[in-house]
mmCIF file of C-alpha atoms in Angstrom:
data_model
loop_
_atom_site.group_PDB
_atom_site.id
_atom_site.type_symbol
_atom_site.label_atom_id
_atom_site.label_comp_id
_atom_site.label_asym_id
_atom_site.label_seq_id
_atom_site.Cartn_x
_atom_site.Cartn_y
_atom_site.Cartn_z
ATOM 1 C CA MET E 211 -169.970 38.061 -145.585
ATOM 2 C CA ASP E 212 -171.497 40.005 -142.721
ATOM 3 C CA SER E 213 -170.596 43.635 -142.143
ATOM 4 C CA THR E 214 -171.002 45.861 -139.157
ATOM 5 C CA ALA E 215 -170.828 49.584 -139.112
ATOM 6 C CA TYR E 216 -171.625 52.987 -137.828
ATOM 7 C CA ASP E 217 -172.072 55.488 -140.664
ATOM 8 C CA ASP E 218 -172.757 59.194 -140.351
ATOM 9 C CA PRO E 219 -174.919 60.363 -143.280
ATOM 10 C CA GLY E 220 -173.738 63.076 -145.632
ATOM 11 C CA LEU E 221 -170.012 62.325 -145.585
ATOM 12 C CA ALA E 222 -167.909 64.637 -147.733
ATOM 13 C CA THR E 223 -165.020 62.404 -148.803
ATOM 14 C CA ASN E 224 -162.595 65.261 -149.445
ATOM 15 C CA ASP E 225 -162.724 66.184 -145.769
ATOM 16 C CA LEU E 226 -162.131 62.678 -144.408
ATOM 17 C CA VAL E 227 -159.040 61.181 -142.853
ATOM 18 C CA LEU E 228 -159.261 57.386 -142.701
ATOM 19 C CA GLY E 229 -157.606 54.992 -140.297
ATOM 20 C CA TRP E 230 -157.255 51.408 -141.555
ATOM 21 C CA ASP E 231 -156.565 48.298 -139.492
ATOM 22 C CA LEU E 232 -155.782 45.381 -141.821
ATOM 23 C CA GLY E 233 -156.106 42.313 -139.619
ATOM 24 C CA GLY E 234 -156.083 38.613 -140.235
ATOM 25 C CA VAL E 235 -159.843 38.198 -139.789
ATOM 26 C CA HIS E 236 -161.241 41.745 -140.138
ATOM 27 C CA VAL E 237 -160.627 44.919 -142.041
ATOM 28 C CA LYS E 238 -161.611 47.927 -139.954
ATOM 29 C CA VAL E 239 -161.792 51.497 -141.164
ATOM 30 C CA ALA E 240 -162.710 54.703 -139.330
ATOM 31 C CA ALA E 241 -163.361 58.123 -140.819
ATOM 32 C CA VAL E 242 -162.587 61.398 -139.039
ATOM 33 C CA ALA E 243 -163.546 64.899 -140.159
ATOM 34 C CA GLN E 244 -163.101 68.143 -138.247
ATOM 35 C CA GLY E 245 -161.712 66.226 -135.282
ATOM 36 C CA ARG E 246 -164.810 64.045 -134.946
ATOM 37 C CA VAL E 247 -165.368 60.376 -135.699
ATOM 38 C CA LYS E 248 -167.894 60.318 -138.513
ATOM 39 C CA ALA E 249 -168.045 56.639 -139.464
ATOM 40 C CA VAL E 250 -166.697 53.226 -138.532
ATOM 41 C CA ARG E 251 -166.911 50.079 -140.612
ATOM 42 C CA GLN E 252 -165.796 46.478 -140.135
ATOM 43 C CA GLU E 253 -165.824 43.546 -142.556
ATOM 44 C CA PRO E 254 -164.856 39.966 -141.607
ATOM 45 C CA TYR E 255 -162.793 37.622 -143.750
ATOM 46 C CA GLN E 256 -159.976 35.048 -143.485
ATOM 47 C CA ILE E 257 -156.830 36.535 -145.012
ATOM 48 C CA ARG E 258 -155.141 33.117 -145.008
ATOM 49 C CA GLN E 259 -157.426 32.337 -147.950
ATOM 50 C CA GLY E 260 -155.578 34.917 -150.045
ATOM 51 C CA LEU E 261 -155.614 38.646 -150.690
ATOM 52 C CA ALA E 262 -158.686 38.223 -152.869
ATOM 53 C CA VAL E 263 -160.797 38.054 -149.698
ATOM 54 C CA LEU E 264 -159.417 41.443 -148.705
ATOM 55 C CA ASP E 265 -160.391 42.725 -152.142
ATOM 56 C CA GLY E 266 -163.910 41.438 -151.496
ATOM 57 C CA ALA E 267 -164.101 43.108 -148.099
ATOM 58 C CA PHE E 268 -162.860 46.377 -149.592
ATOM 59 C CA ALA E 269 -165.502 46.209 -152.316
ATOM 60 C CA ALA E 270 -168.198 45.775 -149.661
ATOM 61 C CA LEU E 271 -167.216 49.015 -147.918
ATOM 62 C CA PRO E 272 -169.149 52.233 -148.624
ATOM 63 C CA ALA E 273 -167.928 54.680 -151.252
ATOM 64 C CA TRP E 274 -166.310 57.046 -148.750
ATOM 65 C CA ALA E 275 -163.740 54.363 -147.883
ATOM 66 C CA ARG E 276 -162.530 54.302 -151.485
ATOM 67 C CA GLU E 277 -162.717 58.013 -152.210
ATOM 68 C CA ALA E 278 -161.194 59.773 -149.207
ATOM 69 C CA ARG E 279 -157.965 61.700 -149.785
ATOM 70 C CA HIS E 280 -155.971 60.823 -146.650
ATOM 71 C CA HIS E 281 -155.288 57.297 -145.406
ATOM 72 C CA ALA E 282 -153.289 55.922 -142.491
ATOM 73 C CA VAL E 283 -152.745 52.158 -142.343
ATOM 74 C CA THR E 284 -151.820 49.754 -139.586
ATOM 75 C CA MET E 285 -151.883 45.972 -139.781
ATOM 76 C CA THR E 286 -151.756 42.600 -138.065
ATOM 77 C CA GLY E 287 -152.589 40.497 -141.119
ATOM 78 C CA GLU E 288 -148.865 40.099 -141.838
ATOM 79 C CA LEU E 289 -148.913 37.321 -139.211
ATOM 80 C CA SER E 290 -151.004 35.121 -141.484
ATOM 81 C CA ALA E 291 -149.695 31.806 -142.783
ATOM 82 C CA LEU E 292 -150.354 33.326 -146.198
ATOM 83 C CA PHE E 293 -146.934 34.992 -145.925
ATOM 84 C CA ASP E 294 -143.522 33.409 -145.411
ATOM 85 C CA ASP E 295 -142.624 35.935 -142.723
ATOM 86 C CA ARG E 296 -143.678 39.290 -141.279
ATOM 87 C CA ALA E 297 -141.536 41.309 -143.665
ATOM 88 C CA ALA E 298 -143.221 39.670 -146.659
ATOM 89 C CA GLY E 299 -146.623 40.308 -145.100
ATOM 90 C CA VAL E 300 -145.859 43.971 -144.420
ATOM 91 C CA ALA E 301 -144.682 44.405 -148.014
ATOM 92 C CA ALA E 302 -147.751 42.673 -149.447
ATOM 93 C CA LEU E 303 -150.284 44.576 -147.337
ATOM 94 C CA THR E 304 -148.533 47.890 -147.974
ATOM 95 C CA ASP E 305 -148.661 47.176 -151.693
ATOM 96 C CA TRP E 306 -152.338 46.271 -151.379
ATOM 97 C CA ALA E 307 -153.043 49.580 -149.603
ATOM 98 C CA THR E 308 -151.234 51.663 -152.209
ATOM 99 C CA ARG E 309 -153.242 49.985 -154.981
ATOM 100 C CA HIS E 310 -156.625 50.392 -153.294
ATOM 101 C CA CYS E 311 -156.533 53.604 -151.249
ATOM 102 C CA GLN E 312 -156.790 56.721 -153.377
ATOM 103 C CA GLY E 313 -154.852 59.785 -152.249
ATOM 104 C CA GLU E 314 -152.130 60.279 -149.643
ATOM 105 C CA ILE E 315 -151.163 57.114 -147.754
ATOM 106 C CA ALA E 316 -149.094 56.775 -144.581
ATOM 107 C CA ILE E 317 -148.128 53.462 -142.978
ATOM 108 C CA TYR E 318 -148.099 53.485 -139.187
ATOM 109 C CA GLY E 319 -144.760 52.335 -137.832
ATOM 110 C CA GLY E 320 -145.491 52.701 -134.121
ATOM 111 C CA ARG E 321 -142.241 53.819 -132.511
ATOM 112 C CA ALA E 322 -140.976 54.770 -136.010
ATOM 113 C CA GLY E 323 -143.944 57.093 -136.556
ATOM 114 C CA PHE E 324 -145.864 57.571 -139.800
ATOM 115 C CA LEU E 325 -143.981 56.274 -142.834
ATOM 116 C CA PRO E 326 -144.406 56.710 -146.582
ATOM 117 C CA PRO E 327 -145.276 53.381 -148.208
ATOM 118 C CA HIS E 328 -141.874 52.982 -149.872
ATOM 119 C CA ARG E 329 -140.195 52.946 -146.443
ATOM 120 C CA ALA E 330 -142.533 50.422 -144.810
ATOM 121 C CA ALA E 331 -140.603 47.299 -145.855
ATOM 122 C CA ALA E 332 -137.378 48.667 -144.376
ATOM 123 C CA HIS E 333 -139.237 49.217 -141.081
ATOM 124 C CA ALA E 334 -141.135 45.912 -141.118
ATOM 125 C CA VAL E 335 -140.268 45.201 -137.460
ATOM 126 C CA ASP E 336 -141.841 48.530 -136.468
ATOM 127 C CA VAL E 337 -144.856 48.267 -138.781
ATOM 128 C CA ALA E 338 -145.794 44.656 -137.990
ATOM 129 C CA SER E 339 -148.696 44.432 -135.530
ATOM 130 C CA ALA E 340 -148.319 48.063 -134.441
ATOM 131 C CA ASN E 341 -152.077 48.604 -134.186
ATOM 132 C CA TRP E 342 -151.890 48.329 -130.367
ATOM 133 C CA HIS E 343 -149.390 51.203 -130.363
ATOM 134 C CA ALA E 344 -151.815 53.469 -132.240
ATOM 135 C CA THR E 345 -154.508 52.922 -129.622
ATOM 136 C CA ALA E 346 -152.036 53.421 -126.780
ATOM 137 C CA ALA E 347 -150.640 56.595 -128.347
ATOM 138 C CA PHE E 348 -154.139 58.035 -128.628
ATOM 139 C CA VAL E 349 -155.039 57.127 -125.032
ATOM 140 C CA ALA E 350 -151.722 58.557 -123.778
ATOM 141 C CA SER E 351 -152.598 61.859 -125.478
ATOM 142 C CA ARG E 352 -155.808 62.012 -123.427
ATOM 143 C CA LEU E 353 -154.926 60.346 -120.111
ATOM 144 C CA PRO E 354 -151.481 60.636 -118.501
ATOM 145 C CA ASN E 355 -151.881 57.429 -116.508
ATOM 146 C CA ALA E 356 -153.876 54.341 -117.468
ATOM 147 C CA LEU E 357 -153.829 50.622 -118.064
ATOM 148 C CA LEU E 358 -155.188 50.166 -121.569
ATOM 149 C CA VAL E 359 -156.809 46.766 -122.147
ATOM 150 C CA ASP E 360 -158.000 45.937 -125.665
ATOM 151 C CA ILE E 361 -159.705 42.550 -125.955
ATOM 152 C CA GLY E 362 -160.630 41.535 -129.460
ATOM 153 C CA SER E 363 -161.805 38.370 -131.129
ATOM 154 C CA THR E 364 -158.386 36.693 -130.946
ATOM 155 C CA THR E 365 -155.987 38.500 -128.607
ATOM 156 C CA SER E 366 -155.775 40.850 -125.645
ATOM 157 C CA ASP E 367 -153.404 43.819 -125.346
ATOM 158 C CA LEU E 368 -152.519 45.181 -121.901
ATOM 159 C CA ILE E 369 -150.561 48.407 -122.210
ATOM 160 C CA PRO E 370 -149.359 50.571 -119.293
ATOM 161 C CA ILE E 371 -149.293 54.348 -119.732
ATOM 162 C CA GLU E 372 -147.428 56.540 -117.239
ATOM 163 C CA GLU E 373 -147.041 60.308 -117.332
ATOM 164 C CA GLY E 374 -148.333 60.400 -120.887
ATOM 165 C CA ARG E 375 -145.887 57.770 -122.154
ATOM 166 C CA ILE E 376 -146.327 54.165 -123.269
ATOM 167 C CA THR E 377 -144.211 52.272 -120.732
ATOM 168 C CA GLY E 378 -144.623 48.662 -121.820
ATOM 169 C CA VAL E 379 -141.362 46.695 -121.810
ATOM 170 C CA GLY E 380 -142.152 44.893 -125.071
ATOM 171 C CA TYR E 381 -142.728 46.107 -128.618
ATOM 172 C CA THR E 382 -142.653 43.121 -130.969
ATOM 173 C CA ASP E 383 -145.133 40.287 -130.564
ATOM 174 C CA ALA E 384 -142.429 38.034 -129.131
ATOM 175 C CA GLU E 385 -141.380 40.664 -126.578
ATOM 176 C CA ARG E 386 -144.949 41.441 -125.611
ATOM 177 C CA LEU E 387 -145.851 37.761 -125.222
ATOM 178 C CA ALA E 388 -142.874 37.389 -122.872
ATOM 179 C CA SER E 389 -143.820 40.486 -120.856
ATOM 180 C CA GLY E 390 -147.519 39.583 -120.542
ATOM 181 C CA GLU E 391 -148.554 42.654 -122.524
ATOM 182 C CA LEU E 392 -149.939 40.442 -125.309
ATOM 183 C CA VAL E 393 -152.168 37.516 -124.357
ATOM 184 C CA TYR E 394 -153.500 35.157 -126.986
ATOM 185 C CA ALA E 395 -157.014 35.046 -125.583
ATOM 186 C CA GLY E 396 -159.933 36.862 -127.192
ATOM 187 C CA VAL E 397 -163.693 36.509 -126.875
ATOM 188 C CA VAL E 398 -164.505 34.775 -130.168
ATOM 189 C CA ARG E 399 -161.797 32.672 -131.819
ATOM 190 C CA THR E 400 -159.771 31.298 -128.888
ATOM 191 C CA PRO E 401 -159.927 27.469 -128.819
ATOM 192 C CA LEU E 402 -161.128 26.201 -125.440
ATOM 193 C CA MET E 403 -158.402 23.566 -125.346
ATOM 194 C CA SER E 404 -155.850 26.422 -125.098
ATOM 195 C CA LEU E 405 -157.202 27.627 -121.751
ATOM 196 C CA ALA E 406 -156.445 24.521 -119.685
ATOM 197 C CA GLU E 407 -155.251 20.943 -119.855
ATOM 198 C CA ARG E 408 -157.505 19.763 -117.038
ATOM 199 C CA LEU E 409 -160.418 21.268 -115.124
ATOM 200 C CA PRO E 410 -163.046 20.275 -112.531
ATOM 201 C CA PHE E 411 -166.224 18.817 -114.003
ATOM 202 C CA GLN E 412 -168.975 16.915 -112.201
ATOM 203 C CA GLY E 413 -166.784 16.202 -109.208
ATOM 204 C CA GLN E 414 -163.760 14.981 -111.171
ATOM 205 C CA ASP E 415 -160.550 16.465 -112.519
ATOM 206 C CA VAL E 416 -161.178 15.984 -116.242
ATOM 207 C CA THR E 417 -158.611 16.115 -119.034
ATOM 208 C CA LEU E 418 -159.802 18.208 -121.966
ATOM 209 C CA VAL E 419 -160.001 16.727 -125.438
ATOM 210 C CA ALA E 420 -157.179 18.253 -127.486
ATOM 211 C CA GLU E 421 -159.322 18.922 -130.537
ATOM 212 C CA HIS E 422 -160.680 22.172 -131.930
ATOM 213 C CA PHE E 423 -164.237 21.313 -130.901
ATOM 214 C CA ALA E 424 -165.274 24.669 -129.420
ATOM 215 C CA THR E 425 -164.161 28.260 -128.985
ATOM 216 C CA ILE E 426 -164.549 30.894 -126.303
ATOM 217 C CA ALA E 427 -167.419 32.339 -128.371
ATOM 218 C CA ASP E 428 -169.430 29.253 -127.369
ATOM 219 C CA VAL E 429 -168.727 30.060 -123.725
ATOM 220 C CA HIS E 430 -169.763 33.686 -123.905
ATOM 221 C CA ARG E 431 -172.731 32.905 -126.150
ATOM 222 C CA LEU E 432 -174.022 30.362 -123.656
ATOM 223 C CA LEU E 433 -173.518 32.809 -120.787
ATOM 224 C CA GLY E 434 -175.295 35.572 -122.702
ATOM 225 C CA THR E 435 -172.298 37.926 -122.524
ATOM 226 C CA LEU E 436 -171.141 37.945 -126.152
ATOM 227 C CA PRO E 437 -172.570 40.887 -128.139
ATOM 228 C CA GLU E 438 -174.333 39.700 -131.271
ATOM 229 C CA GLU E 439 -172.267 42.152 -133.337
ATOM 230 C CA ALA E 440 -169.078 40.415 -132.190
ATOM 231 C CA ASP E 441 -170.241 36.909 -133.074
ATOM 232 C CA GLN E 442 -169.217 37.074 -136.732
ATOM 233 C CA HIS E 443 -167.025 34.023 -137.283
ATOM 234 C CA ASP E 444 -167.859 30.434 -138.125
ATOM 235 C CA THR E 445 -168.201 27.941 -135.302
ATOM 236 C CA ALA E 446 -165.562 25.255 -134.773
ATOM 237 C CA ASP E 447 -167.799 22.555 -136.270
ATOM 238 C CA GLY E 448 -169.380 24.737 -138.950
ATOM 239 C CA ARG E 449 -172.831 24.305 -137.432
ATOM 240 C CA ASP E 450 -175.255 26.990 -136.305
ATOM 241 C CA LYS E 451 -174.967 29.228 -133.247
ATOM 242 C CA SER E 452 -178.105 28.112 -131.449
ATOM 243 C CA LEU E 453 -177.770 27.361 -127.753
ATOM 244 C CA ALA E 454 -178.386 23.671 -128.431
ATOM 245 C CA SER E 455 -175.512 23.485 -130.935
ATOM 246 C CA THR E 456 -173.364 25.577 -128.615
ATOM 247 C CA ARG E 457 -173.899 23.074 -125.784
ATOM 248 C CA THR E 458 -173.034 20.222 -128.167
ATOM 249 C CA ARG E 459 -169.664 21.797 -128.977
ATOM 250 C CA LEU E 460 -168.925 22.527 -125.323
ATOM 251 C CA ALA E 461 -169.779 18.972 -124.269
ATOM 252 C CA ARG E 462 -167.347 17.505 -126.767
ATOM 253 C CA VAL E 463 -164.471 19.335 -125.102
ATOM 254 C CA VAL E 464 -164.950 17.060 -122.071
ATOM 255 C CA GLY E 465 -165.680 13.989 -124.185
ATOM 256 C CA GLN E 466 -169.452 13.982 -123.748
ATOM 257 C CA ASP E 467 -172.666 14.716 -125.614
ATOM 258 C CA ALA E 468 -174.944 17.568 -124.601
ATOM 259 C CA GLY E 469 -177.640 15.076 -123.643
ATOM 260 C CA ASP E 470 -175.352 13.472 -121.056
ATOM 261 C CA ALA E 471 -176.058 16.268 -118.559
ATOM 262 C CA PRO E 472 -178.741 18.902 -117.923
ATOM 263 C CA ASP E 473 -178.327 22.390 -119.372
ATOM 264 C CA HIS E 474 -177.220 23.961 -116.085
ATOM 265 C CA VAL E 475 -174.144 21.705 -116.056
ATOM 266 C CA TRP E 476 -172.985 23.108 -119.390
ATOM 267 C CA ASN E 477 -173.678 26.640 -118.144
ATOM 268 C CA GLU E 478 -171.450 25.930 -115.143
ATOM 269 C CA LEU E 479 -168.733 24.560 -117.400
ATOM 270 C CA ALA E 480 -168.964 27.675 -119.570
ATOM 271 C CA ALA E 481 -168.670 29.854 -116.468
ATOM 272 C CA HIS E 482 -165.517 28.011 -115.468
ATOM 273 C CA PHE E 483 -163.940 28.581 -118.882
ATOM 274 C CA ALA E 484 -164.815 32.288 -118.589
ATOM 275 C CA GLU E 485 -163.126 32.306 -115.187
ATOM 276 C CA LEU E 486 -160.005 30.673 -116.652
ATOM 277 C CA GLN E 487 -159.818 33.391 -119.288
ATOM 278 C CA LEU E 488 -160.324 36.173 -116.743
ATOM 279 C CA ARG E 489 -157.737 34.617 -114.415
ATOM 280 C CA ARG E 490 -155.149 34.593 -117.193
ATOM 281 C CA LEU E 491 -155.796 38.268 -117.892
ATOM 282 C CA HIS E 492 -155.735 39.089 -114.175
ATOM 283 C CA ASP E 493 -152.304 37.496 -113.841
ATOM 284 C CA ALA E 494 -151.015 39.493 -116.814
ATOM 285 C CA ALA E 495 -152.453 42.745 -115.453
ATOM 286 C CA ALA E 496 -150.987 42.117 -111.977
ATOM 287 C CA ARG E 497 -147.558 41.559 -113.472
ATOM 288 C CA ILE E 498 -147.758 44.782 -115.496
ATOM 289 C CA LEU E 499 -149.081 46.871 -112.614
ATOM 290 C CA SER E 500 -146.308 45.592 -110.347
ATOM 291 C CA ARG E 501 -143.769 47.315 -112.606
ATOM 292 C CA ARG E 502 -145.307 50.770 -112.248
ATOM 293 C CA LYS E 503 -143.105 53.386 -110.604
ATOM 294 C CA GLY E 504 -145.881 55.671 -109.355
ATOM 295 C CA THR E 505 -148.035 55.042 -106.317
ATOM 296 C CA ALA E 506 -151.360 56.163 -107.802
ATOM 297 C CA ARG E 507 -153.557 53.368 -109.096
ATOM 298 C CA PRO E 508 -154.447 54.076 -112.723
ATOM 299 C CA PRO E 509 -157.855 53.661 -114.310
ATOM 300 C CA VAL E 510 -158.439 50.840 -116.761
ATOM 301 C CA VAL E 511 -159.353 51.995 -120.271
ATOM 302 C CA GLY E 512 -161.220 49.248 -122.082
ATOM 303 C CA CYS E 513 -161.861 48.695 -125.762
ATOM 304 C CA GLY E 514 -162.418 45.924 -128.289
ATOM 305 C CA VAL E 515 -165.430 43.668 -128.747
ATOM 306 C CA GLY E 516 -164.423 41.934 -125.506
ATOM 307 C CA ARG E 517 -164.548 44.995 -123.301
ATOM 308 C CA PHE E 518 -167.248 43.342 -121.218
ATOM 309 C CA VAL E 519 -164.365 41.166 -120.006
ATOM 310 C CA VAL E 520 -162.258 44.298 -119.426
ATOM 311 C CA GLN E 521 -164.999 45.629 -117.157
ATOM 312 C CA ALA E 522 -164.917 42.380 -115.157
ATOM 313 C CA LEU E 523 -161.118 42.593 -114.984
ATOM 314 C CA ALA E 524 -161.205 46.179 -113.695
ATOM 315 C CA ALA E 525 -163.692 45.223 -110.990
ATOM 316 C CA ARG E 526 -161.587 42.209 -110.048
ATOM 317 C CA ILE E 527 -158.411 44.253 -109.520
ATOM 318 C CA GLY E 528 -160.248 47.196 -107.957
ATOM 319 C CA LEU E 529 -159.571 49.838 -110.602
ATOM 320 C CA THR E 530 -161.916 52.408 -112.114
ATOM 321 C CA TYR E 531 -163.140 51.525 -115.609
ATOM 322 C CA HIS E 532 -163.383 53.956 -118.543
ATOM 323 C CA ASP E 533 -164.523 53.033 -122.023
ATOM 324 C CA LEU E 534 -162.243 54.264 -124.795
ATOM 325 C CA ALA E 535 -165.277 55.804 -126.500
ATOM 326 C CA ASP E 536 -165.444 58.286 -123.602
ATOM 327 C CA LEU E 537 -162.160 59.731 -124.912
ATOM 328 C CA VAL E 538 -163.249 59.901 -128.556
ATOM 329 C CA PRO E 539 -164.655 63.246 -129.734
ATOM 330 C CA SER E 540 -168.437 63.136 -130.140
ATOM 331 C CA ALA E 541 -168.649 59.348 -129.850
ATOM 332 C CA GLU E 542 -172.097 58.431 -128.612
ATOM 333 C CA GLY E 543 -174.819 55.893 -129.273
ATOM 334 C CA ALA E 544 -174.012 53.385 -132.002
ATOM 335 C CA GLU E 545 -170.904 55.386 -132.819
ATOM 336 C CA SER E 546 -169.673 54.829 -129.264
ATOM 337 C CA TYR E 547 -169.950 51.054 -129.576
ATOM 338 C CA TRP E 548 -167.960 50.886 -132.807
ATOM 339 C CA ALA E 549 -165.428 53.507 -131.719
ATOM 340 C CA SER E 550 -164.405 51.125 -128.946
ATOM 341 C CA SER E 551 -164.793 47.920 -130.935
ATOM 342 C CA CYS E 552 -162.515 49.192 -133.716
ATOM 343 C CA ALA E 553 -160.195 51.136 -131.425
ATOM 344 C CA PRO E 554 -156.937 50.926 -133.449
ATOM 345 C CA ALA E 555 -158.608 52.177 -136.638
ATOM 346 C CA VAL E 556 -160.386 54.975 -134.760
ATOM 347 C CA SER E 557 -157.271 55.944 -132.807
ATOM 348 C CA LEU E 558 -155.124 55.928 -135.937
ATOM 349 C CA ALA E 559 -157.623 58.082 -137.825
ATOM 350 C CA LEU E 560 -157.611 60.651 -135.015
ATOM 351 C CA LEU E 561 -153.803 60.668 -134.805
ATOM 352 C CA ALA E 562 -153.534 60.981 -138.577
ATOM 353 C CA ALA E 563 -156.114 63.795 -138.648
ATOM 354 C CA ASP E 564 -153.978 65.748 -136.169
ATOM 355 C CA ARG E 565 -150.978 65.165 -138.422
ATOM 356 C CA VAL E 566 -152.857 66.385 -141.503
ATOM 357 C CA SER E 567 -154.042 69.483 -139.616
ATOM 358 C CA ASP E 568 -150.519 70.257 -138.427
ATOM 359 C CA ALA E 569 -149.209 69.923 -141.986
ATOM 360 C CA ALA E 570 -151.933 72.227 -143.310
ATOM 361 C CA ARG E 571 -150.967 74.867 -140.763
ATOM 362 C CA GLY E 572 -147.468 74.742 -142.107
#
């Protein structure tokens, strides 16, 4: 299991407030002390294999993650086929958090606010997949107007913020899928066959093979745009991530072998898939922006491991781009990269730290 992290040396665990994002393929945790992000850590896994993999990821985290006194938890792992429904997933992951996180624990319920663990199951609709809301709430506290775009390994969140308020029309996954505020297209795990049924290739309109032969990670790897730190998951065929193997997977999507065409042809095909992904996000962003009441054009705030796509989207629609790390206290260097890549965990930790400070002041 690979891990990726930014760690600030000399962490005093008693002073830390942790934000946890329990996803289906990553656990992400961020530590905040004195209003500053001190550490960020991410571990990959496949939760559909059982909660034991989450135990393994937790064990691989540094000691500060197990010893801090204050924890705030959000989740998307409840969507996994491991659970019969979201409510069961919320209950199971809340129980997991209470057994593993030492000290005070709050479950993030988005529009329901911070909840004690015993109330999470009753608010399962609010708790389920509320990690996007934590990021949006943090951004709204820093920028009154923005279009927040978080592109991760699997999905993209597009969240409008107006006058310091989250103004998206959807909240649940189903509502946000319908509104275009949730797009199932990331930069690592998205199957290429989901992006189109047919596309132009070598002068013909070619039908794609409806098999899980390749993912969007192959596209961005071949184009040289995928950060190495983001390329953590297995390939569709279980083979290596060399460019030669990447071209082999891409060729199979159009029913060919890599040797059937020169390398530049596969690069062009990869570029077209990248365009299809960007076009889908552009359409979603245009729909969201068309609902805005104000006349001022907001900046785009980008985060997630796919924020290189967010930058391209901002340029395409003519909006100023800001990285979420620019809003995070003292985030710079390696810390800046992981503050944006693990935005919900970082945002939740900062929101929870404010809550702890307010409580301490009485």
